Each structure stands twice: as C-alpha cells, then as structure tokens.
Amino acid sequence: NPLVEEFEPPKDRAFFADATKKNLLNAASKVTQLTPFIGTELEGIQLSQLTDSQKDELALLAAERGVVFFRSQDITIDQQYELTKHFGLQDRDPNQVDPRHVTILGRDDDIRAFANYGADFHSDHSFESNPPAYTMLRLIRTPETGGDTIWTSQTALYDKLSPHFQNLFDNLQAIHTRTHPLVRTHPVTKIKALFYNPAFIIHLEGLKGAEAAHSLAFLKEHLHSADDLTVRWKWQPGSVAFWDNRVVAHRAIPGGYNPEQREGKRTCVYGEKPFFDAAHGVRLSE
C-alpha cells in the first residue's frame, strides 16, 4: 500500500553521481539536447546494462534536464523493477493488478475537457506526503500516430516569472489533499521550481477565495502557454522516458488514435517531502 505518513527517504542517488556524468554520457553513441530547457535523448545505451555509477548519473541528468529519453530498449518488467529500486523506495498503487507498476493505457478523450485527469498537466501523486522523485515509463505498444506525451520544465516556468510573482509564490502553500509549497527547492541542484499541479491543487493557503482562483487560473495559463519550455515525445515500442517528477509537469495527448494500441508500464520511487529553502535555493538562470 502507498505510504500515508511523511517519512525520510533514502539519500537521493543523484548526490552520488559524478558531476560530469562521464560514465553515462561517454557510453552513449549520441547525446541530443531536444530543447534548450528540457529533454535529453541518449542513444546506444541499454538501461538493462547500466552500472550503478551510470544509474546515479542518470538521476542527476534527469534532475538537471527534467526528462531523459531512450529508444529500442530490451528491458523487461522485472528488470524495470530492479532498476527502479536503485533510486529509492518504490511507490505502489493498490488499485493495480500488480501494485509495483501502473499500466498506462491509451485515451480517446477530448483534450479540451481539462477536467479529465490524463488530459491536463500533472505531476505524479502530488497528493501523497512524499510524492515521487523519479518516474520511469516504458511503452510496450504504440499507435502509428498519436499518443505522444509532453513534459514542461517547472524550473523554467518559475524562472520566467517576474520577481514580484516569484516572491508571492515563494510564500504560498498549495493544497493537493496534502499541503505542499507552491515553489519547491530541489535537494540536489538547489534550483527552485514551481510545484504546480492543476490536476490536484484545489486551493492556495493564505489567499482569499477569489485571490486563489485568479492565481490558479494564471498558473494554468502560464503552464499551458509554455511551448518554449516543453518537449514532446513520440513513442515507439521499447521507448523509455525517465524523469524527475519534482521539476516537470507532463500530460498525455489523447484522441485521434485507437487507445487499445497504446500500453505502457510506469514505475516510480518516493522522494522527500517537498520543501522550500529560501536561504539557499537558486533560480535556473543563476
């Protein structure tokens, strides 16, 4: 069962990484930065063969670039469990047949119906006391077209705010069932990021009703208009995305394809309880 009470997770594996990430990057046949702010694709690497040092460097790369992509992976579901366990205590979903992973299926929803959970941006399980740090999604079946996923950098979203809005949001708590800071500090990079989740946030503590409603409406517009801070990934069977759930928001693009043709397996690990460090946090551009 998922953990309900806050706990202290194992030390983030990114702390153990070589800052140059030489073991991981030198093993790749090609490294592509997909956009200026988010997304790196590594070619010529099999996740099933990573050394412990390469796994640690993958964690650091995800913390810095938000999401890391791989294609043509031979990793099995049992190997995915083992790889996930390297990064911490695995988050479990009791609603799944096997609680160690979530089966991600296609959707044929209207993308404009933002009340539909999968159609809007979200970060995984932000309603938990210890939301996931790292998430891995491996696609088994994909349609020829459609079914893409997009990720947006919440570190860059924060960085693009005016100093006045940054100061305002720095001091706000958001209610997602659990209460978390609206701006969080990454424990490894120390970079500030919005921790905005339109799928789960219902109120901003300390603001009056209309103030909170307008602030949340602004944040949704800020997120949905951030095309320059976003990467869109076209899946193929065997594609894998590995992301830092603390610094990105993501959503699947539904509609326009047969949802039965899309299936993936998602695993993730618990992270620290979100925190904001006013004294030591830095902006992305600093």
mmCIF file of C-alpha atoms in Angstrom:
data_model
loop_
_atom_site.group_PDB
_atom_site.id
_atom_site.type_symbol
_atom_site.label_atom_id
_atom_site.label_comp_id
_atom_site.label_asym_id
_atom_site.label_seq_id
_atom_site.Cartn_x
_atom_site.Cartn_y
_atom_site.Cartn_z
ATOM 1 C CA ASN A 1 0.000 0.000 0.000
ATOM 2 C CA PRO A 2 1.148 3.585 -0.582
ATOM 3 C CA LEU A 3 2.650 5.304 2.429
ATOM 4 C CA VAL A 4 0.330 7.798 4.095
ATOM 5 C CA GLU A 5 2.561 9.443 6.680
ATOM 6 C CA GLU A 6 5.613 11.532 5.867
ATOM 7 C CA PHE A 7 8.913 9.651 6.086
ATOM 8 C CA GLU A 8 12.599 10.241 5.382
ATOM 9 C CA PRO A 9 13.525 8.507 2.093
ATOM 10 C CA PRO A 10 16.988 7.139 1.265
ATOM 11 C CA LYS A 11 19.525 9.739 0.153
ATOM 12 C CA ASP A 12 18.882 10.810 -3.428
ATOM 13 C CA ARG A 13 21.097 8.807 -5.782
ATOM 14 C CA ALA A 14 21.961 11.978 -7.721
ATOM 15 C CA PHE A 15 24.112 13.010 -4.738
ATOM 16 C CA PHE A 16 26.427 10.095 -5.574
ATOM 17 C CA ALA A 17 26.838 10.984 -9.257
ATOM 18 C CA ASP A 18 29.951 12.321 -10.947
ATOM 19 C CA ALA A 19 29.054 15.918 -11.800
ATOM 20 C CA THR A 20 30.330 15.482 -15.365
ATOM 21 C CA LYS A 21 28.175 12.359 -15.850
ATOM 22 C CA LYS A 22 31.084 10.940 -17.862
ATOM 23 C CA ASN A 23 30.256 7.276 -17.220
ATOM 24 C CA LEU A 24 26.774 7.658 -18.661
ATOM 25 C CA LEU A 25 27.364 10.196 -21.421
ATOM 26 C CA ASN A 26 30.558 8.587 -22.722
ATOM 27 C CA ALA A 27 28.715 5.287 -23.085
ATOM 28 C CA ALA A 28 26.129 6.839 -25.402
ATOM 29 C CA SER A 29 26.678 6.791 -29.153
ATOM 30 C CA LYS A 30 24.797 10.083 -29.404
ATOM 31 C CA VAL A 31 23.553 12.675 -26.899
ATOM 32 C CA THR A 32 20.853 15.061 -28.123
ATOM 33 C CA GLN A 33 19.519 18.037 -26.170
ATOM 34 C CA LEU A 34 15.983 18.101 -27.543
ATOM 35 C CA THR A 35 15.171 21.662 -26.435
ATOM 36 C CA PRO A 36 17.121 24.414 -24.650
ATOM 37 C CA PHE A 37 15.321 23.937 -21.335
ATOM 38 C CA ILE A 38 14.172 20.329 -21.114
ATOM 39 C CA GLY A 39 14.729 16.889 -22.562
ATOM 40 C CA THR A 40 17.809 14.845 -23.442
ATOM 41 C CA GLU A 41 17.869 11.740 -25.643
ATOM 42 C CA LEU A 42 20.599 9.135 -25.175
ATOM 43 C CA GLU A 43 21.259 6.663 -27.985
ATOM 44 C CA GLY A 44 23.297 3.476 -27.910
ATOM 45 C CA ILE A 45 22.558 2.668 -24.258
ATOM 46 C CA GLN A 46 20.555 -0.234 -22.841
ATOM 47 C CA LEU A 47 19.011 0.536 -19.459
ATOM 48 C CA SER A 48 19.219 -3.169 -18.612
ATOM 49 C CA GLN A 49 23.033 -2.917 -18.701
ATOM 50 C CA LEU A 50 23.648 0.250 -16.655
ATOM 51 C CA THR A 51 26.262 0.186 -13.921
ATOM 52 C CA ASP A 52 25.453 1.690 -10.534
ATOM 53 C CA SER A 53 27.537 4.783 -11.339
ATOM 54 C CA GLN A 54 25.649 5.240 -14.613
ATOM 55 C CA LYS A 55 22.331 4.919 -12.775
ATOM 56 C CA ASP A 56 23.376 7.635 -10.332
ATOM 57 C CA GLU A 57 24.383 9.883 -13.222
ATOM 58 C CA LEU A 58 21.038 9.224 -14.912
ATOM 59 C CA ALA A 59 19.350 10.560 -11.765
ATOM 60 C CA LEU A 60 21.477 13.709 -11.886
ATOM 61 C CA LEU A 61 20.846 14.186 -15.609
ATOM 62 C CA ALA A 62 17.090 13.926 -15.021
ATOM 63 C CA ALA A 63 17.334 16.425 -12.157
ATOM 64 C CA GLU A 64 19.128 18.877 -14.461
ATOM 65 C CA ARG A 65 17.266 18.272 -17.743
ATOM 66 C CA GLY A 66 13.869 17.210 -16.424
ATOM 67 C CA VAL A 67 13.403 14.117 -18.588
ATOM 68 C CA VAL A 68 15.748 11.682 -20.348
ATOM 69 C CA PHE A 69 14.642 9.545 -23.303
ATOM 70 C CA PHE A 70 15.772 6.204 -24.710
ATOM 71 C CA ARG A 71 14.598 4.119 -27.672
ATOM 72 C CA SER A 72 14.779 0.424 -28.607
ATOM 73 C CA GLN A 73 15.156 -0.788 -25.029
ATOM 74 C CA ASP A 74 15.240 -4.514 -24.217
ATOM 75 C CA ILE A 75 14.449 -4.063 -20.518
ATOM 76 C CA THR A 76 11.825 -6.452 -19.087
ATOM 77 C CA ILE A 77 9.280 -5.571 -16.421
ATOM 78 C CA ASP A 78 11.330 -7.411 -13.765
ATOM 79 C CA GLN A 79 14.452 -5.521 -14.842
ATOM 80 C CA GLN A 80 12.440 -2.301 -14.699
ATOM 81 C CA TYR A 81 11.537 -3.096 -11.081
ATOM 82 C CA GLU A 82 15.190 -3.705 -10.232
ATOM 83 C CA LEU A 83 16.346 -0.529 -11.953
ATOM 84 C CA THR A 84 13.653 1.498 -10.194
ATOM 85 C CA LYS A 85 14.676 0.105 -6.793
ATOM 86 C CA HIS A 86 18.164 1.554 -7.256
ATOM 87 C CA PHE A 87 16.697 5.059 -6.940
ATOM 88 C CA GLY A 88 14.780 4.511 -3.715
ATOM 89 C CA LEU A 89 11.687 3.002 -2.132
ATOM 90 C CA GLN A 90 9.207 2.089 -4.829
ATOM 91 C CA ASP A 91 5.821 3.816 -4.804
ATOM 92 C CA ARG A 92 2.990 1.299 -5.042
ATOM 93 C CA ASP A 93 -0.538 1.625 -6.374
ATOM 94 C CA PRO A 94 -3.017 -0.765 -4.704
ATOM 95 C CA ASN A 95 -5.529 -0.145 -7.497
ATOM 96 C CA GLN A 96 -3.316 -2.028 -9.982
ATOM 97 C CA VAL A 97 -3.230 -5.788 -10.562
ATOM 98 C CA ASP A 98 0.478 -5.629 -9.691
ATOM 99 C CA PRO A 99 0.978 -2.673 -7.305
ATOM 100 C CA ARG A 100 4.657 -2.388 -8.284
ATOM 101 C CA HIS A 101 3.737 -0.662 -11.538
ATOM 102 C CA VAL A 102 0.933 1.312 -13.128
ATOM 103 C CA THR A 103 -0.332 0.179 -16.521
ATOM 104 C CA ILE A 104 -0.750 3.236 -18.737
ATOM 105 C CA LEU A 105 -3.345 2.814 -21.473
ATOM 106 C CA GLY A 106 -4.388 4.998 -24.369
ATOM 107 C CA ARG A 107 -7.208 7.524 -24.124
ATOM 108 C CA ASP A 108 -9.651 8.840 -26.661
ATOM 109 C CA ASP A 109 -10.876 11.757 -24.516
ATOM 110 C CA ASP A 110 -11.445 15.246 -25.813
ATOM 111 C CA ILE A 111 -8.204 17.047 -24.934
ATOM 112 C CA ARG A 112 -10.205 20.222 -24.303
ATOM 113 C CA ALA A 113 -12.086 18.582 -21.440
ATOM 114 C CA PHE A 114 -9.483 19.627 -18.901
ATOM 115 C CA ALA A 115 -11.467 18.065 -16.076
ATOM 116 C CA ASN A 116 -10.246 14.720 -17.429
ATOM 117 C CA TYR A 117 -7.165 13.882 -15.355
ATOM 118 C CA GLY A 118 -4.929 12.489 -18.086
ATOM 119 C CA ALA A 119 -5.697 15.316 -20.497
ATOM 120 C CA ASP A 120 -4.254 18.028 -18.282
ATOM 121 C CA PHE A 121 -0.762 18.589 -16.982
ATOM 122 C CA HIS A 122 0.123 16.918 -13.717
ATOM 123 C CA SER A 123 2.990 15.614 -11.639
ATOM 124 C CA ASP A 124 2.538 12.086 -10.365
ATOM 125 C CA HIS A 125 0.920 11.516 -6.970
ATOM 126 C CA SER A 126 1.386 15.034 -5.607
ATOM 127 C CA PHE A 127 -1.442 14.232 -3.178
ATOM 128 C CA GLU A 128 0.976 11.985 -1.237
ATOM 129 C CA SER A 129 3.075 13.169 1.696
ATOM 130 C CA ASN A 130 6.175 12.042 -0.199
ATOM 131 C CA PRO A 131 5.416 12.469 -3.914
ATOM 132 C CA PRO A 132 7.635 10.533 -6.343
ATOM 133 C CA ALA A 133 11.149 11.747 -7.043
ATOM 134 C CA TYR A 134 11.848 9.719 -10.190
ATOM 135 C CA THR A 135 9.414 8.137 -12.628
ATOM 136 C CA MET A 136 10.101 5.676 -15.439
ATOM 137 C CA LEU A 137 7.622 4.933 -18.233
ATOM 138 C CA ARG A 138 8.241 2.194 -20.813
ATOM 139 C CA LEU A 139 5.886 1.817 -23.767
ATOM 140 C CA ILE A 140 5.111 -1.703 -24.963
ATOM 141 C CA ARG A 141 2.567 -0.953 -27.684
ATOM 142 C CA THR A 142 2.083 2.330 -29.527
ATOM 143 C CA PRO A 143 -0.148 3.541 -32.359
ATOM 144 C CA GLU A 144 1.459 4.570 -35.626
ATOM 145 C CA THR A 145 0.422 8.159 -34.927
ATOM 146 C CA GLY A 146 -0.900 9.820 -31.791
ATOM 147 C CA GLY A 147 -0.423 9.011 -28.142
ATOM 148 C CA ASP A 148 2.503 11.399 -27.622
ATOM 149 C CA THR A 149 3.441 12.747 -24.180
ATOM 150 C CA ILE A 150 4.683 16.242 -23.404
ATOM 151 C CA TRP A 151 6.721 17.484 -20.440
ATOM 152 C CA THR A 152 7.186 21.086 -19.314
ATOM 153 C CA SER A 153 10.031 22.348 -17.142
ATOM 154 C CA GLN A 154 8.715 23.745 -13.864
ATOM 155 C CA THR A 155 12.159 25.146 -13.074
ATOM 156 C CA ALA A 156 11.959 27.215 -16.259
ATOM 157 C CA LEU A 157 8.326 28.121 -15.530
ATOM 158 C CA TYR A 158 9.434 29.582 -12.209
ATOM 159 C CA ASP A 159 12.402 31.324 -13.813
ATOM 160 C CA LYS A 160 10.139 33.061 -16.362
ATOM 161 C CA LEU A 161 8.003 34.672 -13.658
ATOM 162 C CA SER A 162 8.628 38.291 -12.705
ATOM 163 C CA PRO A 163 10.469 38.789 -9.391
ATOM 164 C CA HIS A 164 7.204 40.067 -7.864
ATOM 165 C CA PHE A 165 5.332 36.883 -8.723
ATOM 166 C CA GLN A 166 8.287 34.757 -7.635
ATOM 167 C CA ASN A 167 8.251 36.454 -4.228
ATOM 168 C CA LEU A 168 4.488 35.959 -3.931
ATOM 169 C CA PHE A 169 4.551 32.287 -4.875
ATOM 170 C CA ASP A 170 7.615 31.599 -2.706
ATOM 171 C CA ASN A 171 5.443 32.126 0.348
ATOM 172 C CA LEU A 172 2.377 30.110 -0.642
ATOM 173 C CA GLN A 173 1.288 26.602 0.271
ATOM 174 C CA ALA A 174 -0.873 24.603 -2.133
ATOM 175 C CA ILE A 175 -3.442 22.042 -1.059
ATOM 176 C CA HIS A 176 -3.403 18.788 -3.097
ATOM 177 C CA THR A 177 -5.163 16.760 -0.355
ATOM 178 C CA ARG A 178 -1.726 17.037 1.293
ATOM 179 C CA THR A 179 -0.316 20.556 1.659
ATOM 180 C CA HIS A 180 2.930 21.315 -0.164
ATOM 181 C CA PRO A 181 4.815 24.533 -1.009
ATOM 182 C CA LEU A 182 3.835 26.051 -4.349
ATOM 183 C CA VAL A 183 7.561 26.563 -5.010
ATOM 184 C CA ARG A 184 9.944 23.797 -4.029
ATOM 185 C CA THR A 185 13.726 23.518 -3.864
ATOM 186 C CA HIS A 186 15.433 20.545 -5.478
ATOM 187 C CA PRO A 187 17.517 18.785 -2.803
ATOM 188 C CA VAL A 188 20.443 18.088 -5.164
ATOM 189 C CA THR A 189 20.622 21.014 -7.606
ATOM 190 C CA LYS A 190 19.126 23.548 -5.123
ATOM 191 C CA ILE A 191 17.179 25.047 -8.047
ATOM 192 C CA LYS A 192 13.688 26.403 -7.370
ATOM 193 C CA ALA A 193 10.753 25.016 -9.311
ATOM 194 C CA LEU A 194 7.044 25.585 -9.338
ATOM 195 C CA PHE A 195 5.267 22.595 -7.853
ATOM 196 C CA TYR A 196 2.037 23.377 -9.643
ATOM 197 C CA ASN A 197 -0.350 20.535 -10.415
ATOM 198 C CA PRO A 198 -3.683 21.582 -11.956
ATOM 199 C CA ALA A 199 -4.957 18.014 -11.663
ATOM 200 C CA PHE A 200 -4.782 18.027 -7.849
ATOM 201 C CA ILE A 201 -4.379 21.537 -6.393
ATOM 202 C CA ILE A 202 -7.686 22.767 -5.003
ATOM 203 C CA HIS A 203 -6.657 25.896 -3.082
ATOM 204 C CA LEU A 204 -3.751 28.150 -2.130
ATOM 205 C CA GLU A 205 -3.467 28.576 1.621
ATOM 206 C CA GLY A 206 -3.474 32.127 2.934
ATOM 207 C CA LEU A 207 -5.337 33.618 -0.025
ATOM 208 C CA LYS A 208 -8.982 34.578 -0.130
ATOM 209 C CA GLY A 209 -11.244 32.632 -2.463
ATOM 210 C CA ALA A 210 -11.116 34.999 -5.433
ATOM 211 C CA GLU A 211 -7.386 35.610 -4.968
ATOM 212 C CA ALA A 212 -6.685 31.883 -5.042
ATOM 213 C CA ALA A 213 -8.977 31.299 -8.026
ATOM 214 C CA HIS A 214 -7.315 34.015 -10.109
ATOM 215 C CA SER A 215 -3.820 32.891 -9.076
ATOM 216 C CA LEU A 216 -4.580 29.301 -10.072
ATOM 217 C CA ALA A 217 -6.079 30.487 -13.363
ATOM 218 C CA PHE A 218 -2.904 32.451 -14.060
ATOM 219 C CA LEU A 219 -0.738 29.433 -13.256
ATOM 220 C CA LYS A 220 -2.755 27.256 -15.626
ATOM 221 C CA GLU A 221 -2.369 29.820 -18.408
ATOM 222 C CA HIS A 222 1.356 30.164 -17.618
ATOM 223 C CA LEU A 223 1.782 26.391 -17.898
ATOM 224 C CA HIS A 224 -0.346 25.872 -20.999
ATOM 225 C CA SER A 225 1.344 28.704 -22.896
ATOM 226 C CA ALA A 226 4.890 27.459 -22.222
ATOM 227 C CA ASP A 227 5.597 25.934 -25.638
ATOM 228 C CA ASP A 228 9.208 27.149 -25.433
ATOM 229 C CA LEU A 229 9.727 25.264 -22.161
ATOM 230 C CA THR A 230 8.198 21.990 -23.356
ATOM 231 C CA VAL A 231 9.369 18.802 -25.067
ATOM 232 C CA ARG A 232 7.027 16.466 -26.968
ATOM 233 C CA TRP A 233 7.970 12.801 -27.309
ATOM 234 C CA LYS A 234 6.672 10.424 -29.970
ATOM 235 C CA TRP A 235 6.649 6.932 -28.544
ATOM 236 C CA GLN A 236 7.730 3.722 -30.246
ATOM 237 C CA PRO A 237 7.567 0.207 -28.776
ATOM 238 C CA GLY A 238 10.562 -0.079 -26.447
ATOM 239 C CA SER A 239 10.836 3.670 -25.827
ATOM 240 C CA VAL A 240 11.513 4.752 -22.238
ATOM 241 C CA ALA A 241 11.218 8.124 -20.512
ATOM 242 C CA PHE A 242 12.904 8.706 -17.150
ATOM 243 C CA TRP A 243 12.023 11.963 -15.430
ATOM 244 C CA ASP A 244 12.380 13.915 -12.220
ATOM 245 C CA ASN A 245 8.820 14.343 -11.022
ATOM 246 C CA ARG A 246 9.872 17.270 -8.802
ATOM 247 C CA VAL A 247 10.812 19.605 -11.658
ATOM 248 C CA VAL A 248 8.432 18.796 -14.530
ATOM 249 C CA ALA A 249 4.746 18.557 -15.293
ATOM 250 C CA HIS A 250 3.540 16.213 -18.027
ATOM 251 C CA ARG A 251 0.452 15.109 -19.864
ATOM 252 C CA ALA A 252 -0.526 12.539 -22.464
ATOM 253 C CA ILE A 253 -2.063 13.781 -25.700
ATOM 254 C CA PRO A 254 -5.306 11.801 -26.078
ATOM 255 C CA GLY A 255 -7.563 11.360 -29.078
ATOM 256 C CA GLY A 256 -7.038 10.650 -32.755
ATOM 257 C CA TYR A 257 -5.935 7.024 -32.376
ATOM 258 C CA ASN A 258 -7.179 3.657 -31.150
ATOM 259 C CA PRO A 259 -6.471 3.707 -27.385
ATOM 260 C CA GLU A 260 -6.183 -0.088 -27.342
ATOM 261 C CA GLN A 261 -2.955 0.282 -29.324
ATOM 262 C CA ARG A 262 -1.164 2.162 -26.534
ATOM 263 C CA GLU A 263 0.150 0.438 -23.405
ATOM 264 C CA GLY A 264 2.983 1.306 -21.061
ATOM 265 C CA LYS A 265 4.394 0.347 -17.662
ATOM 266 C CA ARG A 266 5.185 3.091 -15.160
ATOM 267 C CA THR A 267 7.289 2.729 -12.024
ATOM 268 C CA CYS A 268 8.399 5.404 -9.579
ATOM 269 C CA VAL A 269 10.082 5.934 -6.220
ATOM 270 C CA TYR A 270 9.141 8.088 -3.269
ATOM 271 C CA GLY A 271 11.001 11.361 -2.851
ATOM 272 C CA GLU A 272 11.430 13.740 0.047
ATOM 273 C CA LYS A 273 8.503 15.746 1.353
ATOM 274 C CA PRO A 274 8.525 18.902 -0.815
ATOM 275 C CA PHE A 275 10.290 21.819 0.857
ATOM 276 C CA PHE A 276 11.220 25.407 0.056
ATOM 277 C CA ASP A 277 14.663 26.664 1.082
ATOM 278 C CA ALA A 278 14.549 30.457 0.970
ATOM 279 C CA ALA A 279 18.153 30.805 2.105
ATOM 280 C CA HIS A 280 19.872 28.501 -0.372
ATOM 281 C CA GLY A 281 17.530 27.987 -3.329
ATOM 282 C CA VAL A 282 18.583 29.462 -6.680
ATOM 283 C CA ARG A 283 16.823 30.229 -9.937
ATOM 284 C CA LEU A 284 17.541 28.257 -13.099
ATOM 285 C CA SER A 285 19.233 31.258 -14.737
ATOM 286 C CA GLU A 286 21.563 31.899 -11.787
#
